[in-house]
């Protein structure tokens, strides 16, 4: 298939960073960091980012650039005529393509929550959120109300679908080049404000100082799941982006930029939220945090200063925008897979994807109210008592993504060969400082670690 390429390297970096930065950084990272011990989670995350994340991000982009294909095609092309090993590895392309189909429905559910808070900032005086009970009650009241949560979920799906149907992603991307930096500046400003909350110091210590006693295999499983989610790796997206790159583009520095940018945004989001949680409710509140964290805490922050209403509105509008751009790119990926593999026309593929998103998304929404007694896969220890959203999130990030990543690594070391990959990645005019990190990770670290993570995640190894 012929792709239109990126016109410049900066185009690639912006597109890949645009897909990487989203709810993963602003909604998911802070609640996981709060829940899994603050500093120790941050440290684990950073170490994994510099080793694993780096190796996989680079590999995927390189595979994409070598083949010019999306994941299923790339796996198929590289595994052709490679005998039995090739046949065993080909399904990896499928696993990579199924993950975004699981993520998109619940991504839209969270997108619905963000939309609801935009609406809240317009309709409810932010002063009411001064009371933590009110803030928590407002959120719980919303997710346990079937019709309101379905309405906002549907609203978010419709926005996403409209953008993809009208084919206006390019126009949207132009906006996101302006709005994303504004969001980041706003986050920095809020961080500075939060630093002056009474008791914020305890929060900074909680977030920045690793506490070894809180380390467990769960920290690693969750940090790794977050890494995959946040960098959009192990789901074929980066293979697709790599396929848009031109041969001569410098892969190494592009990947460095994406990695740095994504991590900085996550770090800042944590710095904005975690000191505030600890300031309002102590470490206990942080450790009990869940997916509702930003929705409960941020309105309380906005309630604390004059003009909070407007700042709150701006904040949720910008987050909604970041979520919508990511959802659009997820939907686009799924549509592309269906068009190529099932030979569907674009309209039909979009319709099929939307039916899937609506069905799974609705079940997810109802998981907080009408279906709240349903706990799928409760035989896995980590999922006991978890609702549907957490279950989908766990299946995609902690189980399927490690499997996808194992396949990608096998593809690199067993089929393509590290030598070929490295010479493809290396830019002859520039030194590649982390080449040894890359080789070492791919050969020694990635597969054993992924296997351990996977066995732990499924409860097979304790
Ligand atoms: N990385 C995105 C985030 O942090 C989420 C995401 C996962 C994504 N997979 C994606 C975005 C595919 C776009 C395309 O929110």
Coordinates of C-alpha atoms and ligand atoms in Angstrom, one line a residue, residues 18-28 99-100 103 107 226-233 235 237 241 262 266 322-323 325-331 333 397 401, ligand 1:
X18 CA 0.1 13.7 19.6
X19 CA -0.9 10.1 19.6
X20 CA 1.2 9.3 22.7
X21 CA 0.0 12.2 24.8
X22 CA -3.6 11.8 25.9
X23 CA -5.7 10.5 28.7
X24 CA -2.9 8.0 29.5
X25 CA -0.7 10.9 30.7
X26 CA -3.3 13.0 32.4
X27 CA -5.9 10.6 33.7
X28 CA -4.2 7.2 34.0
X99 CA -5.5 -4.2 21.5
X100 CA -6.7 -0.8 20.2
X103 CA -9.0 0.2 24.4
X107 CA -11.3 5.3 26.3
X226 CA 1.1 2.2 31.8
X227 CA 4.2 2.4 29.7
X228 CA 2.6 0.5 26.9
X229 CA -0.6 2.5 27.1
X230 CA 1.1 5.8 27.3
X231 CA 3.6 5.4 24.5
X232 CA 0.9 3.6 22.4
X233 CA 3.3 0.7 21.9
X235 CA -0.6 -2.1 19.5
X237 CA 0.3 2.3 16.1
X241 CA 3.6 5.8 12.2
X262 CA 5.5 11.8 26.7
X266 CA 3.0 12.3 32.6
X322 CA -6.4 15.8 24.0
X323 CA -8.7 12.8 24.6
X325 CA -7.4 13.5 19.2
X326 CA -6.3 10.2 20.7
X327 CA -9.7 8.6 20.3
X328 CA -9.8 9.7 16.6
X329 CA -6.4 8.1 16.0
X330 CA -7.5 4.9 17.8
X331 CA -10.6 4.7 15.7
X333 CA -6.3 2.6 13.3
X397 CA -2.5 -3.3 29.1
X401 CA 0.3 -5.8 25.4
Ligands
LIG1 N1 -1.1 6.9 24.4 C1 -2.4 7.4 24.5 C2 -2.6 8.2 25.8 O1 -1.6 8.3 26.5 C3 -3.5 6.4 24.5 C4 -3.4 5.5 23.3 C5 -3.2 4.2 23.4 C6 -3.5 5.9 22.0 N2 -3.2 3.8 22.1 C7 -3.4 4.7 21.3 C8 -3.7 7.1 21.3 C9 -3.4 4.7 19.9 C10 -3.8 7.1 19.9 C11 -3.6 5.9 19.2 O2 -3.6 8.6 26.1

